[in-house]
GROMACS .gro file of C-alpha atoms in nm:
model
  366
    1MET     CA    1   1.398   0.787   0.316
    2HIS     CA    2   1.539   0.886  -0.024
    3ARG     CA    3   1.849   1.103  -0.007
    4ILE     CA    4   1.868   1.408  -0.232
    5VAL     CA    5   2.147   1.249  -0.431
    6GLU     CA    6   2.129   1.206  -0.805
    7VAL     CA    7   2.276   0.908  -0.980
    8SER     CA    8   2.566   0.988  -1.210
    9VAL     CA    9   2.522   0.879  -1.570
   10ASP     CA   10   2.898   0.900  -1.625
   11ALA     CA   11   2.962   0.672  -1.327
   12MET     CA   12   2.700   0.425  -1.448
   13ILE     CA   13   2.857   0.415  -1.793
   14GLU     CA   14   3.202   0.349  -1.649
   15ASP     CA   15   3.070   0.067  -1.431
   16LEU     CA   16   2.885  -0.075  -1.731
   17ARG     CA   17   3.207  -0.063  -1.928
   18LYS     CA   18   3.381  -0.270  -1.660
   19LEU     CA   19   3.113  -0.540  -1.670
   20VAL     CA   20   3.093  -0.557  -2.048
   21GLU     CA   21   3.469  -0.568  -2.098
   22ILE     CA   22   3.520  -0.861  -1.862
   23GLU     CA   23   3.305  -1.085  -2.093
   24SER     CA   24   3.092  -1.355  -1.932
   25PRO     CA   25   2.961  -1.622  -2.168
   26SER     CA   26   2.738  -1.889  -2.016
   27ARG     CA   27   2.910  -2.223  -1.945
   28ASP     CA   28   3.259  -2.065  -1.942
   29ARG     CA   29   3.339  -2.116  -1.576
   30ASP     CA   30   3.668  -1.928  -1.583
   31ALA     CA   31   3.512  -1.625  -1.750
   32LEU     CA   32   3.216  -1.634  -1.513
   33ALA     CA   33   3.445  -1.658  -1.212
   34ALA     CA   34   3.621  -1.342  -1.325
   35SER     CA   35   3.291  -1.172  -1.401
   36ALA     CA   36   3.146  -1.260  -1.060
   37LYS     CA   37   3.440  -1.093  -0.887
   38VAL     CA   38   3.384  -0.774  -1.086
   39VAL     CA   39   3.010  -0.777  -1.009
   40ALA     CA   40   3.080  -0.834  -0.639
   41ALA     CA   41   3.336  -0.553  -0.631
   42LEU     CA   42   3.091  -0.317  -0.802
   43ILE     CA   43   2.819  -0.390  -0.547
   44GLU     CA   44   3.055  -0.353  -0.254
   45SER     CA   45   3.206  -0.028  -0.382
   46ARG     CA   46   2.865   0.133  -0.432
   47LEU     CA   47   2.664  -0.016  -0.146
   48GLY     CA   48   2.917  -0.131   0.112
   49GLY     CA   49   2.894  -0.463   0.293
   50GLN     CA   50   3.015  -0.790   0.150
   51ALA     CA   51   2.896  -0.969  -0.162
   52VAL     CA   52   2.927  -1.346  -0.126
   53LEU     CA   53   3.025  -1.568  -0.419
   54VAL     CA   54   2.806  -1.878  -0.415
   55GLU     CA   55   2.992  -2.148  -0.606
   56SER     CA   56   2.798  -2.376  -0.840
   57GLU     CA   57   2.862  -2.614  -1.126
   58ALA     CA   58   2.768  -2.332  -1.367
   59GLY     CA   59   2.995  -2.071  -1.211
   60PRO     CA   60   2.969  -1.831  -0.916
   61HIS     CA   61   2.644  -1.659  -0.828
   62VAL     CA   62   2.675  -1.327  -0.641
   63HIS     CA   63   2.460  -1.268  -0.331
   64TRP     CA   64   2.454  -0.946  -0.131
   65SER     CA   65   2.233  -0.866   0.168
   66ALA     CA   66   2.193  -0.549   0.369
   67GLY     CA   67   2.082  -0.760   0.662
   68ASP     CA   68   1.777  -0.731   0.886
   69ASP     CA   69   1.443  -0.877   0.785
   70PRO     CA   70   1.455  -0.955   0.409
   71GLN     CA   71   1.179  -0.773   0.221
   72VAL     CA   72   1.275  -0.733  -0.144
   73LEU     CA   73   1.499  -0.933  -0.377
   74ILE     CA   74   1.675  -0.759  -0.667
   75LEU     CA   75   1.726  -1.039  -0.920
   76GLY     CA   76   1.958  -1.051  -1.219
   77HIS     CA   77   2.229  -1.251  -1.396
   78HIS     CA   78   2.582  -1.182  -1.512
   79ASP     CA   79   2.614  -1.449  -1.781
   80THR     CA   80   2.560  -1.350  -2.145
   81VAL     CA   81   2.499  -1.540  -2.468
   82PHE     CA   82   2.807  -1.401  -2.642
   83PRO     CA   83   3.124  -1.613  -2.674
   84LEU     CA   84   3.467  -1.493  -2.570
   85GLY     CA   85   3.614  -1.272  -2.838
   86THR     CA   86   3.289  -1.093  -2.921
   87LEU     CA   87   3.423  -0.783  -2.747
   88GLU     CA   88   3.713  -0.760  -2.989
   89ARG     CA   89   3.473  -0.751  -3.281
   90ARG     CA   90   3.210  -0.538  -3.106
   91PRO     CA   91   3.376  -0.330  -2.832
   92PHE     CA   92   3.192  -0.130  -2.570
   93THR     CA   93   3.098   0.199  -2.735
   94VAL     CA   94   2.903   0.508  -2.634
   95GLU     CA   95   2.772   0.698  -2.934
   96ASP     CA   96   2.460   0.885  -3.043
   97GLY     CA   97   2.289   0.835  -2.708
   98HIS     CA   98   2.336   0.458  -2.706
   99ALA     CA   99   2.577   0.223  -2.532
  100THR     CA  100   2.660  -0.088  -2.731
  101GLY     CA  101   2.860  -0.402  -2.664
  102PRO     CA  102   2.796  -0.764  -2.567
  103GLY     CA  103   2.544  -0.783  -2.283
  104VAL     CA  104   2.469  -0.412  -2.239
  105PHE     CA  105   2.092  -0.468  -2.267
  106ASP     CA  106   2.066  -0.829  -2.151
  107MET     CA  107   2.132  -0.757  -1.876
  108LEU     CA  108   2.443  -0.583  -1.752
  109GLY     CA  109   2.289  -0.239  -1.788
  110GLY     CA  110   2.007  -0.335  -1.554
  111LEU     CA  111   2.254  -0.448  -1.289
  112VAL     CA  112   2.442  -0.121  -1.301
  113GLN     CA  113   2.127   0.090  -1.290
  114ALA     CA  114   1.988  -0.099  -0.991
  115VAL     CA  115   2.308  -0.073  -0.788
  116HIS     CA  116   2.339   0.299  -0.856
  117GLY     CA  117   1.974   0.353  -0.773
  118LEU     CA  118   2.007   0.169  -0.443
  119ALA     CA  119   2.315   0.375  -0.362
  120THR     CA  120   2.091   0.683  -0.334
  121LEU     CA  121   1.904   0.532  -0.038
  122ASP     CA  122   1.998   0.613   0.320
  123ASP     CA  123   1.853   0.284   0.439
  124LEU     CA  124   1.912  -0.045   0.258
  125SER     CA  125   1.771  -0.271   0.528
  126GLY     CA  126   1.572  -0.563   0.395
  127VAL     CA  127   1.729  -0.545   0.048
  128GLU     CA  128   1.898  -0.843  -0.114
  129ILE     CA  129   2.067  -0.872  -0.451
  130LEU     CA  130   2.115  -1.203  -0.631
  131VAL     CA  131   2.309  -1.211  -0.959
  132THR     CA  132   2.323  -1.559  -1.108
  133ALA     CA  133   2.563  -1.723  -1.352
  134ASP     CA  134   2.336  -1.943  -1.564
  135GLU     CA  135   2.010  -1.767  -1.651
  136GLU     CA  136   2.079  -1.781  -2.024
  137VAL     CA  137   2.113  -2.161  -2.012
  138GLY     CA  138   1.815  -2.253  -1.797
  139SER     CA  139   1.914  -2.158  -1.438
  140ARG     CA  140   1.961  -2.521  -1.342
  141SER     CA  141   2.224  -2.448  -1.077
  142SER     CA  142   2.062  -2.130  -0.947
  143ARG     CA  143   1.691  -2.212  -0.938
  144THR     CA  144   1.688  -2.348  -0.583
  145LEU     CA  145   1.875  -2.043  -0.453
  146ILE     CA  146   1.649  -1.806  -0.646
  147GLU     CA  147   1.338  -1.968  -0.505
  148GLU     CA  148   1.478  -1.977  -0.152
  149ARG     CA  149   1.563  -1.605  -0.148
  150ALA     CA  150   1.239  -1.506  -0.321
  151LEU     CA  151   1.032  -1.683  -0.057
  152ALA     CA  152   1.241  -1.529   0.218
  153CYS     CA  153   1.205  -1.176   0.078
  154GLY     CA  154   0.844  -1.185  -0.038
  155ALA     CA  155   0.883  -0.949  -0.336
  156VAL     CA  156   1.105  -0.967  -0.643
  157LEU     CA  157   1.225  -0.700  -0.886
  158VAL     CA  158   1.381  -0.852  -1.199
  159LEU     CA  159   1.644  -0.651  -1.384
  160GLU     CA  160   1.592  -0.793  -1.731
  161GLY     CA  161   1.576  -0.535  -2.010
  162ALA     CA  162   1.253  -0.349  -2.067
  163ALA     CA  163   0.997  -0.446  -2.327
  164ASP     CA  164   0.950  -0.234  -2.639
  165GLY     CA  165   0.919   0.134  -2.563
  166GLY     CA  166   1.046   0.091  -2.208
  167ALA     CA  167   0.743  -0.105  -2.088
  168LEU     CA  168   0.772  -0.327  -1.784
  169LYS     CA  169   0.718  -0.700  -1.832
  170THR     CA  170   0.402  -0.793  -1.647
  171ALA     CA  171   0.360  -1.148  -1.779
  172ARG     CA  172   0.582  -1.406  -1.944
  173LYS     CA  173   0.517  -1.731  -2.119
  174GLY     CA  174   0.646  -2.051  -1.973
  175CYS     CA  175   0.916  -2.193  -2.196
  176GLY     CA  176   1.102  -2.514  -2.248
  177THR     CA  177   1.303  -2.723  -2.488
  178PHE     CA  178   1.239  -3.082  -2.594
  179GLN     CA  179   1.461  -3.320  -2.785
  180VAL     CA  180   1.320  -3.616  -2.973
  181SER     CA  181   1.588  -3.875  -3.051
  182ILE     CA  182   1.507  -4.136  -3.313
  183ALA     CA  183   1.676  -4.472  -3.362
  184GLY     CA  184   1.626  -4.659  -3.687
  185ARG     CA  185   1.842  -4.916  -3.868
  186ALA     CA  186   2.110  -4.851  -4.128
  187SER     CA  187   2.124  -5.026  -4.462
  188HIS     CA  188   2.261  -4.963  -4.811
  189ALA     CA  189   2.040  -4.699  -4.974
  190GLY     CA  190   2.093  -4.848  -5.320
  191LEU     CA  191   2.121  -5.223  -5.266
  192GLU     CA  192   1.865  -5.288  -4.993
  193PRO     CA  193   1.690  -4.971  -4.870
  194ALA     CA  194   1.393  -5.173  -4.749
  195ALA     CA  195   1.620  -5.359  -4.504
  196GLY     CA  196   1.671  -5.038  -4.311
  197VAL     CA  197   1.448  -4.830  -4.087
  198ASN     CA  198   1.482  -4.472  -4.206
  199ALA     CA  199   1.522  -4.248  -3.902
  200LEU     CA  200   1.493  -3.938  -4.120
  201ILE     CA  201   1.150  -4.038  -4.247
  202GLU     CA  202   1.045  -4.112  -3.889
  203ALA     CA  203   1.175  -3.769  -3.790
  204ALA     CA  204   0.960  -3.612  -4.063
  205HIS     CA  205   0.651  -3.781  -3.920
  206GLN     CA  206   0.743  -3.663  -3.571
  207VAL     CA  207   0.799  -3.303  -3.682
  208LEU     CA  208   0.448  -3.290  -3.829
  209ASP     CA  209   0.298  -3.444  -3.515
  210ILE     CA  210   0.490  -3.205  -3.293
  211ALA     CA  211   0.405  -2.892  -3.492
  212ALA     CA  212   0.036  -2.985  -3.470
  213LEU     CA  213   0.052  -2.951  -3.089
  214GLY     CA  214   0.071  -2.571  -3.112
  215ARG     CA  215  -0.228  -2.359  -3.014
  216PRO     CA  216  -0.128  -2.004  -3.107
  217ASP     CA  217  -0.485  -1.890  -3.048
  218ILE     CA  218  -0.425  -1.941  -2.674
  219GLY     CA  219  -0.058  -1.849  -2.675
  220THR     CA  220   0.095  -2.195  -2.715
  221THR     CA  221   0.372  -2.217  -2.973
  222VAL     CA  222   0.551  -2.542  -3.053
  223THR     CA  223   0.835  -2.481  -3.296
  224PRO     CA  224   1.081  -2.742  -3.426
  225THR     CA  225   1.407  -2.549  -3.451
  226VAL     CA  226   1.700  -2.788  -3.509
  227ALA     CA  227   1.716  -3.127  -3.683
  228SER     CA  228   1.992  -3.369  -3.770
  229ALA     CA  229   2.002  -3.707  -3.942
  230GLY     CA  230   2.218  -3.942  -4.144
  231THR     CA  231   2.585  -4.003  -4.204
  232LEU     CA  232   2.646  -4.068  -4.577
  233ASP     CA  233   2.446  -4.010  -4.892
  234ASN     CA  234   2.423  -4.383  -4.968
  235VAL     CA  235   2.323  -4.503  -4.620
  236VAL     CA  236   1.969  -4.525  -4.483
  237PRO     CA  237   1.993  -4.306  -4.173
  238ALA     CA  238   1.998  -4.499  -3.848
  239GLU     CA  239   1.969  -4.195  -3.621
  240ALA     CA  240   1.796  -3.858  -3.620
  241ALA     CA  241   1.714  -3.589  -3.367
  242VAL     CA  242   1.474  -3.297  -3.351
  243ILE     CA  243   1.491  -3.007  -3.103
  244VAL     CA  244   1.173  -2.814  -3.027
  245ASP     CA  245   1.109  -2.476  -2.863
  246VAL     CA  246   0.785  -2.454  -2.661
  247ARG     CA  247   0.609  -2.148  -2.513
  248VAL     CA  248   0.287  -2.159  -2.310
  249GLU     CA  249   0.076  -1.905  -2.122
  250SER     CA  250  -0.093  -2.134  -1.869
  251ALA     CA  251  -0.010  -2.419  -1.634
  252GLY     CA  252  -0.278  -2.627  -1.806
  253GLU     CA  253  -0.103  -2.592  -2.140
  254LYS     CA  254   0.229  -2.680  -1.978
  255ASP     CA  255   0.077  -3.007  -1.858
  256ARG     CA  256  -0.089  -3.077  -2.194
  257ILE     CA  257   0.230  -3.023  -2.391
  258GLU     CA  258   0.446  -3.230  -2.158
  259SER     CA  259   0.192  -3.516  -2.171
  260ALA     CA  260   0.174  -3.495  -2.550
  261PHE     CA  261   0.551  -3.520  -2.588
  262ALA     CA  262   0.559  -3.816  -2.350
  263ALA     CA  263   0.294  -3.987  -2.564
  264LEU     CA  264   0.473  -3.951  -2.898
  265ALA     CA  265   0.494  -4.287  -3.073
  266PRO     CA  266   0.684  -4.415  -3.380
  267HIS     CA  267   0.517  -4.435  -3.720
  268LEU     CA  268   0.759  -4.681  -3.879
  269ASP     CA  269   0.793  -5.044  -3.774
  270GLY     CA  270   1.125  -5.089  -3.600
  271ALA     CA  271   1.180  -4.723  -3.519
  272GLU     CA  272   1.229  -4.613  -3.159
  273ILE     CA  273   1.201  -4.269  -3.009
  274VAL     CA  274   1.322  -4.115  -2.682
  275VAL     CA  275   1.188  -3.779  -2.562
  276GLN     CA  276   1.377  -3.553  -2.324
  277GLY     CA  277   1.289  -3.212  -2.190
  278ALA     CA  278   1.012  -3.018  -2.021
  279VAL     CA  279   0.862  -2.672  -1.991
  280GLY     CA  280   1.134  -2.579  -1.744
  281ARG     CA  281   1.021  -2.223  -1.678
  282PRO     CA  282   0.658  -2.209  -1.565
  283PRO     CA  283   0.437  -1.928  -1.697
  284MET     CA  284   0.439  -1.592  -1.519
  285PRO     CA  285   0.076  -1.475  -1.516
  286GLU     CA  286  -0.020  -1.108  -1.502
  287SER     CA  287  -0.164  -1.169  -1.157
  288ALA     CA  288   0.191  -1.221  -1.026
  289SER     CA  289   0.293  -0.868  -1.122
  290ALA     CA  290  -0.033  -0.683  -1.058
  291GLU     CA  291   0.047  -0.560  -0.708
  292LEU     CA  292   0.397  -0.433  -0.787
  293PHE     CA  293   0.300  -0.291  -1.125
  294ALA     CA  294   0.031  -0.083  -0.956
  295VAL     CA  295   0.299   0.058  -0.726
  296ALA     CA  296   0.525   0.133  -1.024
  297LYS     CA  297   0.237   0.313  -1.199
  298GLN     CA  298   0.190   0.534  -0.894
  299LEU     CA  299   0.556   0.629  -0.916
  300LEU     CA  300   0.562   0.676  -1.294
  301PRO     CA  301   0.206   0.710  -1.429
  302ASP     CA  302   0.316   0.685  -1.793
  303LEU     CA  303   0.466   0.338  -1.748
  304GLU     CA  304   0.316   0.062  -1.958
  305GLY     CA  305   0.314  -0.311  -1.896
  306LYS     CA  306   0.341  -0.582  -2.158
  307ALA     CA  307   0.314  -0.959  -2.170
  308VAL     CA  308   0.612  -1.111  -2.353
  309GLY     CA  309   0.703  -1.449  -2.493
  310GLY     CA  310   1.051  -1.489  -2.347
  311GLY     CA  311   1.122  -1.635  -2.006
  312SER     CA  312   1.335  -1.517  -1.715
  313ASP     CA  313   1.409  -1.615  -1.358
  314GLY     CA  314   1.099  -1.416  -1.270
  315ASN     CA  315   0.899  -1.712  -1.402
  316PHE     CA  316   1.029  -1.920  -1.111
  317THR     CA  317   0.952  -1.663  -0.843
  318ALA     CA  318   0.607  -1.587  -0.983
  319ALA     CA  319   0.521  -1.958  -0.983
  320LEU     CA  320   0.584  -1.961  -0.608
  321GLY     CA  321   0.320  -1.693  -0.559
  322VAL     CA  322   0.579  -1.427  -0.478
  323PRO     CA  323   0.488  -1.084  -0.623
  324THR     CA  324   0.726  -1.032  -0.914
  325LEU     CA  325   0.782  -0.740  -1.150
  326ASP     CA  326   1.010  -0.783  -1.452
  327GLY     CA  327   1.166  -0.566  -1.720
  328LEU     CA  328   1.304  -0.311  -1.472
  329GLY     CA  329   1.646  -0.308  -1.635
  330ALA     CA  330   1.783  -0.123  -1.933
  331VAL     CA  331   1.571   0.048  -2.195
  332GLY     CA  332   1.702  -0.054  -2.535
  333GLY     CA  333   1.679  -0.356  -2.760
  334GLY     CA  334   1.853  -0.617  -2.969
  335ALA     CA  335   1.888  -0.879  -2.696
  336HIS     CA  336   2.114  -1.165  -2.809
  337ALA     CA  337   2.194  -0.984  -3.135
  338ASP     CA  338   2.486  -0.787  -3.274
  339HIS     CA  339   2.284  -0.464  -3.269
  340GLU     CA  340   2.212  -0.488  -2.894
  341TYR     CA  341   2.197  -0.143  -2.739
  342LEU     CA  342   2.105   0.053  -2.426
  343VAL     CA  343   1.943   0.398  -2.424
  344ILE     CA  344   2.161   0.619  -2.205
  345GLU     CA  345   1.894   0.886  -2.155
  346ALA     CA  346   1.672   0.633  -1.973
  347MET     CA  347   1.936   0.512  -1.727
  348THR     CA  348   1.869   0.771  -1.456
  349GLU     CA  349   1.493   0.720  -1.455
  350ARG     CA  350   1.533   0.343  -1.435
  351ALA     CA  351   1.785   0.364  -1.153
  352ASN     CA  352   1.556   0.592  -0.956
  353LEU     CA  353   1.255   0.370  -1.028
  354VAL     CA  354   1.425   0.069  -0.870
  355ALA     CA  355   1.513   0.274  -0.562
  356ALA     CA  356   1.161   0.415  -0.532
  357LEU     CA  357   1.005   0.071  -0.571
  358VAL     CA  358   1.227  -0.068  -0.296
  359ASN     CA  359   1.115   0.211  -0.065
  360ALA     CA  360   0.749   0.163  -0.153
  361ILE     CA  361   0.761  -0.213  -0.103
  362ARG     CA  362   0.922  -0.176   0.239
  363VAL     CA  363   0.665   0.083   0.346
  364ARG     CA  364   0.379  -0.145   0.239
  365ARG     CA  365   0.525  -0.439   0.431
  366ARG     CA  366   0.587  -0.255   0.757
   0.00000   0.00000   0.00000
């Protein structure tokens, strides 16, 4: 049952302030350890029970369970993309109906809203919360735990920020990063350029081959994003590297792209290439969210759903066949940017939506 208790916007804002001001950049284990303690304390203070810190090479993940038969997993992360010191330049601020500061939209606001929404429920049985420490850098240390708890619970609500206009995220592309490392042979660029094997020229060939793999007509984008080569202006470059961002909508395209990268071959005699990487987050098809999105639409008929290009930990749970609904976090925008913001007016509705979805999922499963 849902208690007649309204969430407090002021209380949510103060809890959000605490999370933002602790700062939690990915890969900073000390900062993430401090952040995990604050997240755990927030959950415990609002929901009771004990939040367990699950240590990992990336930093602590936070796991809370109300006990009994697990039925729904609330999934989020407490790491952000912003380095320590960002807060000094861009402090937590509430102004003109927006909250701003590093991580407010992606995704600290969603965590706060979910906890406050759950706090309005008399019965939390079957609810689990998992807040990981490495989502922004690939979830390598948390993926196994995410998948384990998703399978145990059987339904997943992901607290990433909403899509444009407050829409839920009903599908996501699979995404991955590849690195192509090229070894050539150095020589004097003026005296004997032909004695070398120019890794930069080989890299140029590879970039054109790689870019040609894209199929935007079916949602596959293959985008070289970072390149490096050479040491001095009078030396034929002996080494080069190209980093590539890949997004795909289907498992078939994931396989095609991975096979194509594995098959890349040098154009220049004497050049060697090594390819690393994969489409690490599998696609999240709309079918994975259909059941839960239908429930959300019954609760809020004006809700919209959108397919988006970015990935989340919901990609992993959807790939397991576990019903997954994403974008349930903050309404706002500017993820990963200096203008990141959260719409305060939407916080109450989002908090209540998470609570109502939890209730509806448990009713359907009983």
